[in-house]
Short mmCIF file of C-alpha atoms in Angstrom, two decimals:
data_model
loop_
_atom_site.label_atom_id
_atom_site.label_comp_id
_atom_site.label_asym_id
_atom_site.label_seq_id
_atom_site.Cartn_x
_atom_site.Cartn_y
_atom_site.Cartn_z
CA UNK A 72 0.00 0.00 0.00
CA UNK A 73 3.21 2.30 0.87
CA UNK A 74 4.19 2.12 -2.76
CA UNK A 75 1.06 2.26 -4.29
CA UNK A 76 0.98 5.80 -2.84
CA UNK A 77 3.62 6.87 -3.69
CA UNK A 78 3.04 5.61 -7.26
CA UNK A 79 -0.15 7.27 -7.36
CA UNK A 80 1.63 11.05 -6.30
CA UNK A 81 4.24 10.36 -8.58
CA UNK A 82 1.32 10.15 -11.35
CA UNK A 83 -0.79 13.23 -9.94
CA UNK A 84 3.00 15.41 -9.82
CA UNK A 85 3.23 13.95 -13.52
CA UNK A 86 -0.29 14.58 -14.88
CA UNK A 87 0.47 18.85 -13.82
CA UNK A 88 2.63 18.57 -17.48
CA UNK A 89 1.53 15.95 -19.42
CA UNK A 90 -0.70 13.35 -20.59
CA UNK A 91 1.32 10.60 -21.67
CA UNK A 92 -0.23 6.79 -20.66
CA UNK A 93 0.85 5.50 -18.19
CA UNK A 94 0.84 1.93 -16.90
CA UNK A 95 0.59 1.14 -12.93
CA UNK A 96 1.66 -2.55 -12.05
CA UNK A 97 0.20 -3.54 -8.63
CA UNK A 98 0.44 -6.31 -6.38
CA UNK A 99 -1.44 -9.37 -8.22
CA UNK A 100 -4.22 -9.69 -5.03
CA UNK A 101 -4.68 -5.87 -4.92
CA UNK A 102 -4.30 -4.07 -7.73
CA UNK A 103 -7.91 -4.54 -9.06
CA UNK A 104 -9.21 -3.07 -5.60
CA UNK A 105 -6.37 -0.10 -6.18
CA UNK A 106 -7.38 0.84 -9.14
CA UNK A 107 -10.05 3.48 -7.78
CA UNK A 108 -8.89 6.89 -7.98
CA UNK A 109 -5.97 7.44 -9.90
CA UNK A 110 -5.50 10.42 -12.43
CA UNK A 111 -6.79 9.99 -15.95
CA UNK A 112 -4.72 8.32 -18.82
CA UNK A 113 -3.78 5.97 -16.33
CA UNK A 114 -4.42 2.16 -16.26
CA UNK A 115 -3.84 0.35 -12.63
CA UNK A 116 -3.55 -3.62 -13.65
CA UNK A 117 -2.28 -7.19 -11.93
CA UNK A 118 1.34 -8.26 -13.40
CA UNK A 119 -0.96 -12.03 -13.72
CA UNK A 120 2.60 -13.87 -14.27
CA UNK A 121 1.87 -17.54 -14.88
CA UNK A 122 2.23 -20.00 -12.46
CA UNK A 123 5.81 -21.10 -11.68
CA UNK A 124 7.38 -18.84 -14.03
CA UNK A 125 9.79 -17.47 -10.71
CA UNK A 126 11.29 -19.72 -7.86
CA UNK A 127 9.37 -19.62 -5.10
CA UNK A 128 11.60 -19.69 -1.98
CA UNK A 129 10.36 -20.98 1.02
CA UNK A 130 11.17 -19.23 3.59
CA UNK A 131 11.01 -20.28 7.08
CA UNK A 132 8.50 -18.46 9.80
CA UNK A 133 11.77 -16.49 10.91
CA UNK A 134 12.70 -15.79 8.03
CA UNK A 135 10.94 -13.21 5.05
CA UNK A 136 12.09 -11.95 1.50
CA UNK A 137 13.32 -8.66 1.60
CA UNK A 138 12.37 -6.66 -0.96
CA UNK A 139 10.60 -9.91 -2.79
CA UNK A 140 8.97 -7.30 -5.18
CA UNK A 141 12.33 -6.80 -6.51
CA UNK A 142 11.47 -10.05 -8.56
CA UNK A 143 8.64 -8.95 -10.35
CA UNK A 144 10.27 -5.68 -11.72
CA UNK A 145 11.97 -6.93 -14.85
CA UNK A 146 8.80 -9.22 -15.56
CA UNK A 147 6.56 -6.43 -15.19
CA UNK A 148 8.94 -4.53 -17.81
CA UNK A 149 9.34 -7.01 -20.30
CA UNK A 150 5.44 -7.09 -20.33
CA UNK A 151 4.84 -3.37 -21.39
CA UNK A 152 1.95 -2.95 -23.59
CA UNK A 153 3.94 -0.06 -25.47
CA UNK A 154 4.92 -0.41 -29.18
CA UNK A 155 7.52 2.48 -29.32
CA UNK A 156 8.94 3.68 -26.08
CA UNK A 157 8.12 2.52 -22.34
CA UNK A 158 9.66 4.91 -19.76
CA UNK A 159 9.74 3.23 -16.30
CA UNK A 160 10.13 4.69 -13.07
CA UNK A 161 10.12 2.81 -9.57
CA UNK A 162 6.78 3.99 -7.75
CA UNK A 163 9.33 6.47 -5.20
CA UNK A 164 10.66 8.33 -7.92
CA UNK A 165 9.31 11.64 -9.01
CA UNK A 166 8.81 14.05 -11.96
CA UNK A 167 10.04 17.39 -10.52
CA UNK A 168 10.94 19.22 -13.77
CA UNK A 169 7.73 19.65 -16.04
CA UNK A 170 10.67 19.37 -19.13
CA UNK A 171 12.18 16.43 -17.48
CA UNK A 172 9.50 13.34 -18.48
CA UNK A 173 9.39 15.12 -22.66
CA UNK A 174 12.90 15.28 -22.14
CA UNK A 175 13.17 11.61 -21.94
CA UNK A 176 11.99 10.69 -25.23
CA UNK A 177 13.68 13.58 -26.99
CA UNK A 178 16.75 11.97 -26.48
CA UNK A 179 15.55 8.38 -27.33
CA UNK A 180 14.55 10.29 -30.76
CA UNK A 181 18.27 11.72 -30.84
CA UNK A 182 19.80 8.63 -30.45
CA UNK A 183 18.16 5.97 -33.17
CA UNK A 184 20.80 3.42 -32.72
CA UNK A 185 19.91 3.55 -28.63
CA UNK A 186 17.72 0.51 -27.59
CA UNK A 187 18.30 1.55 -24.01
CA UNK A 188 18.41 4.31 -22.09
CA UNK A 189 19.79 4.17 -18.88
CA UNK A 190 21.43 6.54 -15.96
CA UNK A 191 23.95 6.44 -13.36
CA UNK A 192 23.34 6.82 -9.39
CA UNK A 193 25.98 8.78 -8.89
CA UNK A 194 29.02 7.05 -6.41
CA UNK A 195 27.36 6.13 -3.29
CA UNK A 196 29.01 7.63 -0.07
CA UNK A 197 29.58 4.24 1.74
CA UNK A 198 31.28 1.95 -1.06
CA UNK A 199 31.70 4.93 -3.96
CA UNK A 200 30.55 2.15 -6.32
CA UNK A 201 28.41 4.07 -9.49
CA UNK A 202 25.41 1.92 -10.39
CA UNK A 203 23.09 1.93 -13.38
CA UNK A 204 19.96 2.81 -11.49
CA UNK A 205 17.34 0.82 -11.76
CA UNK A 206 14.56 2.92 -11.20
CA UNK A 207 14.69 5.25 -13.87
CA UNK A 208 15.23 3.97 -17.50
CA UNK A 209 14.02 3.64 -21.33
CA UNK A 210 13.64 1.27 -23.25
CA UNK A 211 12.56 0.52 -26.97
CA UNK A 212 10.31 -2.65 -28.15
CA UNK A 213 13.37 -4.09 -29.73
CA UNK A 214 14.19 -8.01 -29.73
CA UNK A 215 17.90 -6.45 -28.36
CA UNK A 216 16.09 -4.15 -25.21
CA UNK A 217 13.82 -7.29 -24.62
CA UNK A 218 17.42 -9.81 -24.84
CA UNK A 219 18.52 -7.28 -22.19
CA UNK A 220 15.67 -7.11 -19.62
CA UNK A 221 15.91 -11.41 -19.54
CA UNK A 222 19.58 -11.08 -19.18
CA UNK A 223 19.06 -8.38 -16.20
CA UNK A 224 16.62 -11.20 -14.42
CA UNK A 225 18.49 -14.24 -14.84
CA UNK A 226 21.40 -12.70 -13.45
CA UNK A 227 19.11 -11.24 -10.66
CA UNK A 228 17.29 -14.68 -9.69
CA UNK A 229 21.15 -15.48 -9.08
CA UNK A 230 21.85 -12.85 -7.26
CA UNK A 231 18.39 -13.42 -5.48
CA UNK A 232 19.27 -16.98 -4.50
CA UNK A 233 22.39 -16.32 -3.63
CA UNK A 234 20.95 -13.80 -0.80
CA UNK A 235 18.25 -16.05 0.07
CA UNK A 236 21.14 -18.77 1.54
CA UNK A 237 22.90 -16.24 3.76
CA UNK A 238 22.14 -16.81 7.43
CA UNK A 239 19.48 -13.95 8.65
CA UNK A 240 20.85 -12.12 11.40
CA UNK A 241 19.00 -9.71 14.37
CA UNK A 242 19.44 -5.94 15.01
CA UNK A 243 19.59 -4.15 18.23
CA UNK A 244 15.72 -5.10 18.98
CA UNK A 245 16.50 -8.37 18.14
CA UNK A 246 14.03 -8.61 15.23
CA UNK A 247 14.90 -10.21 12.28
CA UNK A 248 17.21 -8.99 9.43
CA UNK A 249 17.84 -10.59 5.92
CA UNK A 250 20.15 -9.73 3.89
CA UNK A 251 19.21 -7.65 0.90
CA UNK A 252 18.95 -8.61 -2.71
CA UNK A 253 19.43 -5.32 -4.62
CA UNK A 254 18.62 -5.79 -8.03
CA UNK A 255 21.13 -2.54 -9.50
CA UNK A 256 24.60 -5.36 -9.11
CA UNK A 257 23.19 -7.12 -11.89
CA UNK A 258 21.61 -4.48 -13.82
CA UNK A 259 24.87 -3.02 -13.71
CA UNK A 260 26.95 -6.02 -14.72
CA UNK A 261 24.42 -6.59 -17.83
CA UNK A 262 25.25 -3.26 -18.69
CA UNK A 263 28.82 -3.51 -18.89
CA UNK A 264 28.68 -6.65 -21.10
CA UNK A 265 26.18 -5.44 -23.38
CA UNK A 266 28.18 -2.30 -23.70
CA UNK A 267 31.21 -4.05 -24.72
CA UNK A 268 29.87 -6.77 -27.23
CA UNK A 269 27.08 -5.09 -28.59
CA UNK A 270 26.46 -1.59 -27.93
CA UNK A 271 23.11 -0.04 -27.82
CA UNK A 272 23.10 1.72 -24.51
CA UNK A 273 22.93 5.64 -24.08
CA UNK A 274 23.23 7.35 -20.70
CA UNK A 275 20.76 9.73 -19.57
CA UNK A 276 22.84 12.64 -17.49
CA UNK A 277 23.29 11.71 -14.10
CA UNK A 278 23.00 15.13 -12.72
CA UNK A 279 18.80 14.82 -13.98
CA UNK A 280 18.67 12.66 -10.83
CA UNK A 281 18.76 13.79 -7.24
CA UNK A 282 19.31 11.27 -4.31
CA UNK A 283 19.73 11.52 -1.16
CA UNK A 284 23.10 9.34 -1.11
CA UNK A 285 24.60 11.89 -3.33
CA UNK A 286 23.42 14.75 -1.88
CA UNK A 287 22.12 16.46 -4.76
CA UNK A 288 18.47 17.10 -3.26
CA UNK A 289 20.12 20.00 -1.70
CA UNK A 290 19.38 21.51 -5.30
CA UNK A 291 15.69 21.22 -4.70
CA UNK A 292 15.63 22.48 -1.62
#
């Protein structure tokens, strides 16, 4: 519910500048009774994957997924209903430039050869390590953006399962505390190896984004 909020501000900060359809993809046992509400143009909808088509982990009563939506991002992407361009952005991030969102496919129109379009974090304080973000990006209908977004989540199911087998420790209170299973590591690594056999990436400027590792909401405020 948390993120379906913030989904639906992002859309009403959106629809102050432009019309443009947009696609909401809810929780699969709530979306339908979400979908009251929301600003027009805007379609609130189940991601309805099939049955079995991700692992199912069982975790123990002490135990929970963290961050187990993480798994249905890149299936929710490569189901897009758009022809042309689909433009996601994670349900916490928001238009704050009415230029910004038209911005986006201006540049996918300047750069033909660009299946992808993709941005940087910015280094992160506590490891300096620059990820591709992944909640912000572009991408065309193109059998090579598609190719991508299957490489992205077989390296992330990885990634997941690797997570998933690490023993789950307590904080301070003495609750429970997985380990997280971030999904930018492997977006970022099927970056790099697209980038260097095939091309077909473009970076959006970094300095569009402002997060509060980086410090650049200061800008803003």
């Amino acid at each position: 519910q948390r993120f379906l909020g913030l989904a639906k501000t992002a859309l009403e900060v959106l629809r102050r500048h432009s019309d443009v359809p947009a696609v909401i993809v809810g929780p699969d046992d709530d979306a339908e009774a979400s979908a009251q509400g929301w600003p027009a143009h805007s379609l609130v909808t189940p991601l309805n994957l099939p049955s079995g088509s991700l692992p199912c982990f069982d975790y123990a009563r002490d135990r929970r997924p963290e961050y187990g939506f993480r798994l249905h991002k890149v299936p929710a992407l490569l189901r897009s209903p758009f022809t042309e361009l689909t433009v996601f952005l994670d349900a916490d991030v928001l238009v704050c430039s009415p230029p910004a969102f038209a911005g986006l496919a201006e540049v996918s129109r300047a750069w033909p050869d660009a299946d992808l379009l993709l941005m940087r974090e910015g280094a992160r304080a506590h490891d300096h390590i620059n990820y591709v973000h992944g909640g912000l990006l572009a991408y065309k209908s193109t059998p090579l953006a598609r190719a991508f977004l299957r490489t992205w989540l077989r390296r992330y199911l990885v990634e997941y399962k690797r997570v998933y087998e690490l023993p789950v420790k307590r904080d301070k209170r003495g609750r429970f505390f997985p380990p997280s299973a971030f999904e930018q590591p492997a977006l970022t690594e099927t970056t790099a190896s697209f980038e260097e056999v095939i091309g077909g990436v473009h970076y959006l400027p970094s300095a569009l984004l402002a997060r509060l590792v980086t410090g650049q909401l200061g800008v803003y405020r």
